[in-house]
Short mmCIF file of C-alpha atoms in Angstrom, two decimals:
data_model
loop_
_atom_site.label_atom_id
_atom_site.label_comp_id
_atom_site.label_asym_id
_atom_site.label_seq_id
_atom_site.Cartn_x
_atom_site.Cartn_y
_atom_site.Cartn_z
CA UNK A 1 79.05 90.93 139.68
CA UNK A 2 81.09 91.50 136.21
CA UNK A 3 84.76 91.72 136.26
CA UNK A 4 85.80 95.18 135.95
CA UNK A 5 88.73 93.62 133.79
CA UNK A 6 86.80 91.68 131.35
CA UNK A 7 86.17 94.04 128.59
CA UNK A 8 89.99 95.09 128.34
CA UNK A 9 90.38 91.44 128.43
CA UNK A 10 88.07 91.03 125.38
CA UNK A 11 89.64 93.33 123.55
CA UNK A 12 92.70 91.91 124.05
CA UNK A 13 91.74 88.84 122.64
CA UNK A 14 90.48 90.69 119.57
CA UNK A 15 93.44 92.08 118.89
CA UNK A 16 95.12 89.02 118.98
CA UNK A 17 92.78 87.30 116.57
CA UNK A 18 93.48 89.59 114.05
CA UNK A 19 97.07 90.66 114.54
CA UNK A 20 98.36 86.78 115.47
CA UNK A 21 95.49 84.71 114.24
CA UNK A 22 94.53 86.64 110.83
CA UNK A 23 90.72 86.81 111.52
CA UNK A 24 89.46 90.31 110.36
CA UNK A 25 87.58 92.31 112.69
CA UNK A 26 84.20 91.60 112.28
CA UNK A 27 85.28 87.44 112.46
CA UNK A 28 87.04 88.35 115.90
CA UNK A 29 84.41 90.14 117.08
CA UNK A 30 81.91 87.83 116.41
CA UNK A 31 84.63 84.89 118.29
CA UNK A 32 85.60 87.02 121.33
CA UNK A 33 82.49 88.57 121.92
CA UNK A 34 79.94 86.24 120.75
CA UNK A 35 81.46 83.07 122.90
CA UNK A 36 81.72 85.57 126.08
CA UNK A 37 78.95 88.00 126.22
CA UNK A 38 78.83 91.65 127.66
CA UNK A 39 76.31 94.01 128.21
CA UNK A 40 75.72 97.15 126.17
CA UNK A 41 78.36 99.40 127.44
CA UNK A 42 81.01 97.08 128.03
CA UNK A 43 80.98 95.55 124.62
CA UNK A 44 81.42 99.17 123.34
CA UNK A 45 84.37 99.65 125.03
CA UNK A 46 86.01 96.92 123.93
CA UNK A 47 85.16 97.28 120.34
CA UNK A 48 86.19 100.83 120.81
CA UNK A 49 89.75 99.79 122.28
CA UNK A 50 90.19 97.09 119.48
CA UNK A 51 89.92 99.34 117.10
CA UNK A 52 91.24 102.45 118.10
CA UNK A 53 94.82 100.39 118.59
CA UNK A 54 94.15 99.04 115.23
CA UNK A 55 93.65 102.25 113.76
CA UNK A 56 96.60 103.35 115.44
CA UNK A 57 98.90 100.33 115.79
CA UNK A 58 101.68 101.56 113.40
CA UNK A 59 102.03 104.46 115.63
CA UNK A 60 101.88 102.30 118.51
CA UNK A 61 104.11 100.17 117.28
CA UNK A 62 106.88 103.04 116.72
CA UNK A 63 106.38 103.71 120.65
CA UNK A 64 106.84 100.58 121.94
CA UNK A 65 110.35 99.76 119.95
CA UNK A 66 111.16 103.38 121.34
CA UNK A 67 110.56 103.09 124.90
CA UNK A 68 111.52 98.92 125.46
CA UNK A 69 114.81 98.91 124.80
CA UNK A 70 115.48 95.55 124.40
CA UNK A 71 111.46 94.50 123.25
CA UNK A 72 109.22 92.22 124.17
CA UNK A 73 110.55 88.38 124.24
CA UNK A 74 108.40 86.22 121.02
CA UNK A 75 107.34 84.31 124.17
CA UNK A 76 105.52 86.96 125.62
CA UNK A 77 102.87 87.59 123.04
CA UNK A 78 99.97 88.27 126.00
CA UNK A 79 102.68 91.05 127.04
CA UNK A 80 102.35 92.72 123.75
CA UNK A 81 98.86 92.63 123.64
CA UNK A 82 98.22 94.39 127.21
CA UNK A 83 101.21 96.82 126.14
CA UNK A 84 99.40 98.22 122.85
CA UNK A 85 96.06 98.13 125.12
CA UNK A 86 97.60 99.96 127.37
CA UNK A 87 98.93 103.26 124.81
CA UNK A 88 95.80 103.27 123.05
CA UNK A 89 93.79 103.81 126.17
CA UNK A 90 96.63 106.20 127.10
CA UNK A 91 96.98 108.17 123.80
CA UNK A 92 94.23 107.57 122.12
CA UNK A 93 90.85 107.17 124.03
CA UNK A 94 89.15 109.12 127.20
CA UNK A 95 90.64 106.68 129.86
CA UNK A 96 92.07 107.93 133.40
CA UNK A 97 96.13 107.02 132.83
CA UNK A 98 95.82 105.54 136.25
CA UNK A 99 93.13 103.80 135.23
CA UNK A 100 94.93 102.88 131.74
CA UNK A 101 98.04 101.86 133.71
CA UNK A 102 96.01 99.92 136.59
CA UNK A 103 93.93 98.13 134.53
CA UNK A 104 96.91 96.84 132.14
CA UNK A 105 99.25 96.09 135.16
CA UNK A 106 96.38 93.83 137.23
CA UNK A 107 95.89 92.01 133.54
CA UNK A 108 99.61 90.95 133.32
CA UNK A 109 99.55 90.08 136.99
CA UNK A 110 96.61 87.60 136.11
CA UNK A 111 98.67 86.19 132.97
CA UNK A 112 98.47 82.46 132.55
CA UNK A 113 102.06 82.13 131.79
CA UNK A 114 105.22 82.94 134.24
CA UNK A 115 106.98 84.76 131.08
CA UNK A 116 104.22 87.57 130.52
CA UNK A 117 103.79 87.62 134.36
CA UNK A 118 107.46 88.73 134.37
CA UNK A 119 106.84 91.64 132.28
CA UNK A 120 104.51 93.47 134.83
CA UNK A 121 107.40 95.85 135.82
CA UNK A 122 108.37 96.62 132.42
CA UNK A 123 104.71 97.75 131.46
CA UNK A 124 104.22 99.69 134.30
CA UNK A 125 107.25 101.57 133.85
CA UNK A 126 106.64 101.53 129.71
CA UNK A 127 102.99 102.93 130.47
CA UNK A 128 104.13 105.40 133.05
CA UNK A 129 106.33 106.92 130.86
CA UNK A 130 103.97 107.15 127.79
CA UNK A 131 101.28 109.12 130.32
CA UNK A 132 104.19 111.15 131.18
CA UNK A 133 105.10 112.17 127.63
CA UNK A 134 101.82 112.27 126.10
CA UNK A 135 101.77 115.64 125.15
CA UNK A 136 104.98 115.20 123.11
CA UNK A 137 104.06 111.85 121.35
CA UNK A 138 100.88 113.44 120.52
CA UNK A 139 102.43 116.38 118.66
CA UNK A 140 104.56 113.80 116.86
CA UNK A 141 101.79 112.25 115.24
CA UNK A 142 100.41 115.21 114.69
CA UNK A 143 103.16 116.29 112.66
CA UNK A 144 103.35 113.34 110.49
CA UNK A 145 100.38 110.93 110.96
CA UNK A 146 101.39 108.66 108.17
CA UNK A 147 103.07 106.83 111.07
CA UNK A 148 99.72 105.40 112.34
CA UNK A 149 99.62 103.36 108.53
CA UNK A 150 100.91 100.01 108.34
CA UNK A 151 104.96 100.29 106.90
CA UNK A 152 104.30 98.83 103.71
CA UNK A 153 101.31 101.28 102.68
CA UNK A 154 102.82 104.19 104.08
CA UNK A 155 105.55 103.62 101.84
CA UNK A 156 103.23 102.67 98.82
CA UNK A 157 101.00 105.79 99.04
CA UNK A 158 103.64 107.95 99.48
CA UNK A 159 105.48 106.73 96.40
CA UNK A 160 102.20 106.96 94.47
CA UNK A 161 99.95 110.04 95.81
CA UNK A 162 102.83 111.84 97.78
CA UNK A 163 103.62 112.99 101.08
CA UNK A 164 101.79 115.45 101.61
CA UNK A 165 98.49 113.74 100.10
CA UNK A 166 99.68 110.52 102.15
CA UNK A 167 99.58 112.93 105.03
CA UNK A 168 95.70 114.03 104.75
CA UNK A 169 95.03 110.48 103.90
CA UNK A 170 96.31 109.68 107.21
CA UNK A 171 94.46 111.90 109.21
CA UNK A 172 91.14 111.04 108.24
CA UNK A 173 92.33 107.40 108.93
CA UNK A 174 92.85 108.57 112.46
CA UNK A 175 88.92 109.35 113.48
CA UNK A 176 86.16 106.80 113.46
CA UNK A 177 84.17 107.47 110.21
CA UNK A 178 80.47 108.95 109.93
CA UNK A 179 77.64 106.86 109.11
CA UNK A 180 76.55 107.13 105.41
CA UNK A 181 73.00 106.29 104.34
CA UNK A 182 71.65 105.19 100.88
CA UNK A 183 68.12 106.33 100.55
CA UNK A 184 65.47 103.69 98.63
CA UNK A 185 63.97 106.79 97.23
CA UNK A 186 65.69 110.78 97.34
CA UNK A 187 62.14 112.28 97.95
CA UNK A 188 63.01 110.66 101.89
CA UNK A 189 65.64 112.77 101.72
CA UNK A 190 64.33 115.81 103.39
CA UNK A 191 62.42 114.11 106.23
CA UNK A 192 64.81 111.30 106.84
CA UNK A 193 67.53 113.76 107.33
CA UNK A 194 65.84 115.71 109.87
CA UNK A 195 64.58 112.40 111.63
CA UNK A 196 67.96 111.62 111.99
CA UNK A 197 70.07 114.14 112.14
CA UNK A 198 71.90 113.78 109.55
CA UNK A 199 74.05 115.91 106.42
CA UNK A 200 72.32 115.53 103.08
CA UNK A 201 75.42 115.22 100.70
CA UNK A 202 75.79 115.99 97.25
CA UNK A 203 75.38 112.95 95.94
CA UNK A 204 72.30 112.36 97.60
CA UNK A 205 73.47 110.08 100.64
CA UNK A 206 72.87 111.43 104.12
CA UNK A 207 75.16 111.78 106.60
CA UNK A 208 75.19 110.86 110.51
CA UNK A 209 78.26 112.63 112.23
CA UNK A 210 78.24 110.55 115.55
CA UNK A 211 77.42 106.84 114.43
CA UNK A 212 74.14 105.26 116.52
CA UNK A 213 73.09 101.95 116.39
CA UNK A 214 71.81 101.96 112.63
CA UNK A 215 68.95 99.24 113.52
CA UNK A 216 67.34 102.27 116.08
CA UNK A 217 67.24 104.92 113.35
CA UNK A 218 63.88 105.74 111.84
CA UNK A 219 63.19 104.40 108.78
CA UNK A 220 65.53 101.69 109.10
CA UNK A 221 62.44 98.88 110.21
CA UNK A 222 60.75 100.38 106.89
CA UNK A 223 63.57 99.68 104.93
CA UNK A 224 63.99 103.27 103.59
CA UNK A 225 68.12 103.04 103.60
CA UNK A 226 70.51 100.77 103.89
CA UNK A 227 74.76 101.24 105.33
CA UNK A 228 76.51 102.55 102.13
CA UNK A 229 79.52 104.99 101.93
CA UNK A 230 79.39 107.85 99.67
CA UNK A 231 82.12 106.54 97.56
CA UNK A 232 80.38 103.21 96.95
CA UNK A 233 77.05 104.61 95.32
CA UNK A 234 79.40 106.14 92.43
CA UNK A 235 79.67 103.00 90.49
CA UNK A 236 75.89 102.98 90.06
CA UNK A 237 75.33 106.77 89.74
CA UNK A 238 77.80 106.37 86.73
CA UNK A 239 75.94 103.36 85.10
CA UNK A 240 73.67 105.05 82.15
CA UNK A 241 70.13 103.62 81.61
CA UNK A 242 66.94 102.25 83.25
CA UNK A 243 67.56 98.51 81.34
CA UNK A 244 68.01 94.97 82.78
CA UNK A 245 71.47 95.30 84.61
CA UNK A 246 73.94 92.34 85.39
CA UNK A 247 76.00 93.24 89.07
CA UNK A 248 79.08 90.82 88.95
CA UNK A 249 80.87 90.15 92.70
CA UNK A 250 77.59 91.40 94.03
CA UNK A 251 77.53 91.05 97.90
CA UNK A 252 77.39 92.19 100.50
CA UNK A 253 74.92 93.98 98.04
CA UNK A 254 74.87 98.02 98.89
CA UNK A 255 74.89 98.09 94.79
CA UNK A 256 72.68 95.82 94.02
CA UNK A 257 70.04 97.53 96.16
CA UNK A 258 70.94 100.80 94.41
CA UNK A 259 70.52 99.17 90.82
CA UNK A 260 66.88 97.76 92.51
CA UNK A 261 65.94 100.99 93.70
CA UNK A 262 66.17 102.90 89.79
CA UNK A 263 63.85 100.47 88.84
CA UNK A 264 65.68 98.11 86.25
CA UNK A 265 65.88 93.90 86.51
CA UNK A 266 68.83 93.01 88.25
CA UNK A 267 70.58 89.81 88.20
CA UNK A 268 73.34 90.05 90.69
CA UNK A 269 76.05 87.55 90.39
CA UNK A 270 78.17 86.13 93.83
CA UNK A 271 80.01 83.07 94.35
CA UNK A 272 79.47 83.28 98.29
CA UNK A 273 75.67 82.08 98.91
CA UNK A 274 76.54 82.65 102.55
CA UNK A 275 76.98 86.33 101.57
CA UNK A 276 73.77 85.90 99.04
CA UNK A 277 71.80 85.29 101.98
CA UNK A 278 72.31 88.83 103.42
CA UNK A 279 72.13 90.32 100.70
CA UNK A 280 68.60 88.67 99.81
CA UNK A 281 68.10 89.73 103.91
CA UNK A 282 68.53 93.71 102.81
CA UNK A 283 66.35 93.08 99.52
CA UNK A 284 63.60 91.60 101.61
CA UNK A 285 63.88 94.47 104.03
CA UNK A 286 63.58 97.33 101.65
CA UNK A 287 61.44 95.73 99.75
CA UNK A 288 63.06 95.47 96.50
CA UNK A 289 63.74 92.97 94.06
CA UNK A 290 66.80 91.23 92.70
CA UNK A 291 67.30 87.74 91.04
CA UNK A 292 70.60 86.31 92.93
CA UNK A 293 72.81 83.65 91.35
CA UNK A 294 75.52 82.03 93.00
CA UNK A 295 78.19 81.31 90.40
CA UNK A 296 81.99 81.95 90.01
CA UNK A 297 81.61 85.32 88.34
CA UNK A 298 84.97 84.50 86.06
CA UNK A 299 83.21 81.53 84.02
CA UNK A 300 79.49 82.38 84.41
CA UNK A 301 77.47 83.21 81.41
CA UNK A 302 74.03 85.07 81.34
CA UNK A 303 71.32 83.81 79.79
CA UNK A 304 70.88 86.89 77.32
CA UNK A 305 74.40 89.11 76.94
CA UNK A 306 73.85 92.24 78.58
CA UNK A 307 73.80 96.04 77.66
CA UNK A 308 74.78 97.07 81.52
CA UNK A 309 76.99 95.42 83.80
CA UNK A 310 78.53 96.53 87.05
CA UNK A 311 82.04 95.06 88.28
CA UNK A 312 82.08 95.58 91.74
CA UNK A 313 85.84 93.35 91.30
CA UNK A 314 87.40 91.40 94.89
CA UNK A 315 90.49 93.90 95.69
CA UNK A 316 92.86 94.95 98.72
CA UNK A 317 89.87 97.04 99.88
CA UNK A 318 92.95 99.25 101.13
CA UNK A 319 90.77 102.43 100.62
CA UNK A 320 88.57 100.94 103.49
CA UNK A 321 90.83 101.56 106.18
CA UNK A 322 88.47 104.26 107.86
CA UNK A 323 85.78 101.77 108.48
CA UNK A 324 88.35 98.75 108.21
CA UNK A 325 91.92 99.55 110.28
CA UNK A 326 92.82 95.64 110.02
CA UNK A 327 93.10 95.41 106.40
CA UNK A 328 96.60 97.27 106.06
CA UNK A 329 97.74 94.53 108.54
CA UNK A 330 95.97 91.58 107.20
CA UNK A 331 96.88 92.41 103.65
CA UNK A 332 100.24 92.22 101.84
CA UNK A 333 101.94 93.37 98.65
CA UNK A 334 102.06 89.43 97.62
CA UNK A 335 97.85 89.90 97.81
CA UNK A 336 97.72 92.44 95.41
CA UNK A 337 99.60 90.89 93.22
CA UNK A 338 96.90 87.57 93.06
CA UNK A 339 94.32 90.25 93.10
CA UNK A 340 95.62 92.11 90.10
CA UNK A 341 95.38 88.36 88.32
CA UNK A 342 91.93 87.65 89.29
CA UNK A 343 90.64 91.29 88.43
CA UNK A 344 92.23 90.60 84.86
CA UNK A 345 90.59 87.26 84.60
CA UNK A 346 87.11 89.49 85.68
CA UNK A 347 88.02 91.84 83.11
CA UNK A 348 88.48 89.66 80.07
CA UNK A 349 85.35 87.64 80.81
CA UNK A 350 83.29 90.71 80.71
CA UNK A 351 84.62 91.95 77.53
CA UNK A 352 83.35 88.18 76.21
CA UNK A 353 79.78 88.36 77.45
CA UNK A 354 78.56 92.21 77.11
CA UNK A 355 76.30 92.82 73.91
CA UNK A 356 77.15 95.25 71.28
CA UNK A 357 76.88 99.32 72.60
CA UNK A 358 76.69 97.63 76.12
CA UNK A 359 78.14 99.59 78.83
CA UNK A 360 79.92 98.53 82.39
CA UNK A 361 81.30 99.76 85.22
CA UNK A 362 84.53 98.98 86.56
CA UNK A 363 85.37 99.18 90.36
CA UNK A 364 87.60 98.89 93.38
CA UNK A 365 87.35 99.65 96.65
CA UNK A 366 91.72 100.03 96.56
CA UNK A 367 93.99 102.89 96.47
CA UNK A 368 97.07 100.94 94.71
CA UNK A 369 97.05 101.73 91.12
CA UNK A 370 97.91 98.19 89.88
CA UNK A 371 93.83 97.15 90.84
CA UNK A 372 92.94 100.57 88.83
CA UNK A 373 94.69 102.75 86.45
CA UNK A 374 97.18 99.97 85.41
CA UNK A 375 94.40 97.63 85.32
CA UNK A 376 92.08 99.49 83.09
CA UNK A 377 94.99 100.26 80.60
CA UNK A 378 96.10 96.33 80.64
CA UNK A 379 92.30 96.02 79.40
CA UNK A 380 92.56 98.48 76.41
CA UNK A 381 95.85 97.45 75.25
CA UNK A 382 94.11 93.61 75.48
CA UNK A 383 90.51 94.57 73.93
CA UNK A 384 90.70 97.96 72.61
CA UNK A 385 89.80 97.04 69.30
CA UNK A 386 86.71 96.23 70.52
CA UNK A 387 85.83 98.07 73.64
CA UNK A 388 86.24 102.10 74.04
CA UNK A 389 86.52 104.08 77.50
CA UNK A 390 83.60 106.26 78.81
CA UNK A 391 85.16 109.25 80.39
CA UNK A 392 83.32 110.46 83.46
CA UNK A 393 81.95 114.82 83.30
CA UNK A 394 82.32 117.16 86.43
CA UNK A 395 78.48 117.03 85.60
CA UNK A 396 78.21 113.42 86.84
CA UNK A 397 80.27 114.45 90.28
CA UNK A 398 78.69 117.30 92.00
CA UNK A 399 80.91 118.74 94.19
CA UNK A 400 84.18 115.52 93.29
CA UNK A 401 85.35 117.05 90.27
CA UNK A 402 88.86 116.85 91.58
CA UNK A 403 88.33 112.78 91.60
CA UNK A 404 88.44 112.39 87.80
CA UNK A 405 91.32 111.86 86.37
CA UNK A 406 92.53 113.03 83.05
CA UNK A 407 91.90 110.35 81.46
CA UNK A 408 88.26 110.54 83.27
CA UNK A 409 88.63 107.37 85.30
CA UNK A 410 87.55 108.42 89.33
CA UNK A 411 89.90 108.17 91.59
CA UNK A 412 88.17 109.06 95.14
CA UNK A 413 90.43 109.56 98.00
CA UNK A 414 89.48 109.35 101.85
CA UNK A 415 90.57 112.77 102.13
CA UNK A 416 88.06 113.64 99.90
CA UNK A 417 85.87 115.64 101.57
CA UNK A 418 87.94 115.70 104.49
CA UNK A 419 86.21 118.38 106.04
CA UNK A 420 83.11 116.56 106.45
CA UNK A 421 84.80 113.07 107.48
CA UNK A 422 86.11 111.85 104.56
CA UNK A 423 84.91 108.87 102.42
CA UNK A 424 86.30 105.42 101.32
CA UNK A 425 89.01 105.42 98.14
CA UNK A 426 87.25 104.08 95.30
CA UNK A 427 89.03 103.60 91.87
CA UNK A 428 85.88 103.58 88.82
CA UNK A 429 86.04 103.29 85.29
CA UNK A 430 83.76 103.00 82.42
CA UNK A 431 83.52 101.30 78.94
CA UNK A 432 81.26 100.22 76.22
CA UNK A 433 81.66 97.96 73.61
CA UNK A 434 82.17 99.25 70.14
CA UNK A 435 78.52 98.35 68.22
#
C-alpha cells in the first residue's frame, strides 16, 4: 500500500531542488520523480503542488515572514519546505485545510533531523492561522498580485512597464497557462480544433483551455502539431520568403519545425546535440525535414551566406514565467547582464555572415529591455551603416497591434490577450542588410 504522504513528500523535494539546489523544474522533476516513481494521479499532485508554490512563492514568502515572528532557523531548511507546502495547499489549491495542516504536521513529525522535528508546533500553529485568515490574505493578493513575482522582477517590471501593467502581468502569472498548438499545415485547423477542443487563434495556433496529456490528443501520433506558444510562432510569421533559411540557437526546435513546415531548406544551428536530438525527435515525428548542425552559433560560418536567418538568441526567458515559475528564482540581474554580452556577440556575427538584401529575425523570449530594445539599438549604432530595421505592420499582427512598438519592434506581453490566458513575452525585431 502507497504512503498517503509520499507525493507531498515529492514535492517537497522538488521544491528544494530548485529553490536550494538550482535545478530548474523539469531537471527536478525528472530527479525526484524519476528515481521514486508514482502512479498517475499522485505524480499530478505533486507536480501540481511544486508548482503552484513556485508560482506563488513570493507571495508565500511575504506570509511566512508575517506570521513567524522570529523565522525559520537556516538549520531547518526541511521546515521551510513543509511550511510553503503547507500555504500553497492552503491558499492556493483544492485541499481540505485539515487535510493541508495534517498532512504537513505528520511530515515534520517524520523529519530526519531533531531541529525541523522541533518546528512541528510552530507549523501547526503558522498553518492554522493561514486557514483561519484565508479569506483576507486572498483579497490581499488580489489587490496587488505583483507580490506573487520574485522581489527583483517585481521591482524591474514595475520600473519599466508600470504598475499597473506589472499588475495584469501578474495575474496571468497566477493561473496555469493553456496549451498552444502549432499546426504542420492551417487546412487541420478546422478539424483539429473540433477534435480537440480547442480555440483557433488569430494567428493560426489553436488553443486547449484545460491542458491534457498532449501525447493523447488526436493528431499528435500523426505528427500534425507540435507544443508552441502563440508568442513563439511570431518570429517565423515575421520572416519574409519561401528561400533556404538559417535558424541560429535552434532547439528545442518549435521554430525550426515552423520554418520546415512553409516549405524552405532549413539549416538549424545548436551547440547542444543533446537538445539536437529532440529536436531531430519532433522533425522525425511530423515528418519534416531539417539539416541540424551542432556548432557554437557565435563563430560558425555557413557554407553559402544567407538571405534569411532567424535568431532565436539564449536570454532570461523571464517572459516564460507562465509555463516556467522557477526562472524568476533561478535567474538574477548578474545573468542578464552575461546574457546581454553573449546576445551582442550573436548579433555582430550575424551582421558578418548574412548576404546582401538578406533579412533576419531577432528574438527573445525576455521582458527586460536590455535583451531587446537596448539591444537592437546597440546593433544600429554598431552596424547601421550597413544594416537597416524592418518595421513590423498591424497587417502582420492580426488582432496584436498594440505589441508593436513605435519604432515597430514587437514587444508581446503575457497579458496580452489576457482574456483568453495570456501568452509568453516575446521581444522581436527585424533587419536586412543594405544591398
Amino acid at each position: 500500500m502507497s504512503d498517503p504522504l509520499d507525493p507531498r513528500r515529492r514535492a517537497l523535494a522538488i521544491i528544494d531542488h530548485v529553490l536550494n539546489r538550482r535545478q530548474t523544474l523539469d531537471d527536478a522533476l525528472e530527479a525526484v520523480l524519476g528515481q521514486h516513481p508514482l502512479d498517475r494521479r499522485d505524480r499530478a499532485f505533486a507536480h501540481a503542488l511544486a508548482r503552484a508554490c513556485l508560482r506563488n512563492l513570493g507571495f508565500i514568502e511575504i506570509v511566512l515572514e508575517r506570521f513567524l515572528t522570529e523565522g525559520v532557523p537556516a538549520k531547518c531548511r526541511y521546515a521551510a519546505l513543509v511550511l510553503r507546502g503547507g500555504v500553497t495547499q492552503i491558499l492556493f489549491m483544492d485541499v481540505p485545510d485539515h487535510a493541508a495542516v495534517d498532512s504537513s504536521v505528520r511530515l515534520i513529525a517524520g523529519a530526519k533531523h531533531r531541529a525541523d522535528r522541533g518546528m512541528k508546533p510552530v507549523i501547526n500553529a503558522v498553518l492554522r492561522r493561514v486557514a483561519r485568515e484565508r479569506t483576507e490574505l486572498v483579497a490581499e493578493l488580489e489587490q496587488d498580485p505583483t507580490r506573487i513575482l520574485a522581489p527583483w522582477l517585481a521591482e524591474r517590471w514595475t520600473a519599466t512597464y508600470g504598475q499597473d501593467t506589472t499588475k495584469a502581468i501578474a495575474r496571468v502569472l497566477r493561473t496555469e497557462p493553456p496549451l498552444d498548438l502549432t499546426l504542420r499545415s492551417p487546412d487541420d485547423a478546422q478539424d483539429l480544433a473540433e477534435k480537440c477542443q480547442a480555440e483557433r487563434l488569430p494567428t493560426g495556433s489553436l488553443r486547449i483551455a484545460r491542458p491534457p496529456d498532449v501525447t493523447g490528443l488526436p493528431g499528435f501520433e500523426e505528427g500534425r502539431f507540435w507544443v508552441q506558444d502563440v508568442a513563439a510562432t511570431l518570429p517565423v510569421r515575421l520572416l519574409p520568403g519561401k528561400d533556404a533559411v538559417v535558424d541560429l540557437c535552434a532547439a528545442p526546435g518549435g521554430k525550426t519545425l515552423q520554418l520546415a513546415a512553409n516549405g524552405a531548406p532549413v539549416l538549424a544551428v545548436d551547440r547542444s546535440a543533446k537538445r539536437l536530438k529532440r529536436v531531430q525527435e519532433n522533425l522525425a515525428r511530423t515528418g519534416l525535414a531539417a539539416t541540424l548542425v551542432t556548432a557554437d552559433a557565435t563563430s560558425w560560418v555557413p557554407p553559402v551566406p544567407p538571405t534569411r536567418l532567424l535568431l532565436d538568441a539564449p536570454c532570461s526567458a523571464t517572459g516564460t514565467l507562465r509555463r516556467h515559475p522557477d526562472t524568476g528564482w533561478l535567474k538574477s540581474e548578474a545573468d542578464i547582464e552575461k546574457l546581454v554580452d553573449l546576445q551582442a556577440r550573436l548579433l555582430d556575427h550575424v551582421a558578418s555572415i548574412m548576404a546582401p538584401g538578406g533579412v533576419f529575425v531577432y528574438c527573445v523570449c525576455s521582458l527586460e529591455p536590455e535583451e531587446g530594445e537596448a539591444q537592437v539599438n546597440g546593433f544600429l549604432a554598431r552596424h547601421g551603416d550597413r544594416y537597416q530595421r524592418l518595421p513590423v505592420t498591424a497587417e502582420e499582427l492580426p488582432q496584436l497591434e498594440t505589441a508593436i512598438t513605435v519604432t515597430g519592434d514587437v514587444r508581446t506581453l503575457p497579458s496580452h490577450w489576457e482574456d483568453c490566458g495570456g501568452m509568453d513575452g516575446f521581444f522581436i525585431a527585424r533587419f536586412q542588410r543594405r544591398s
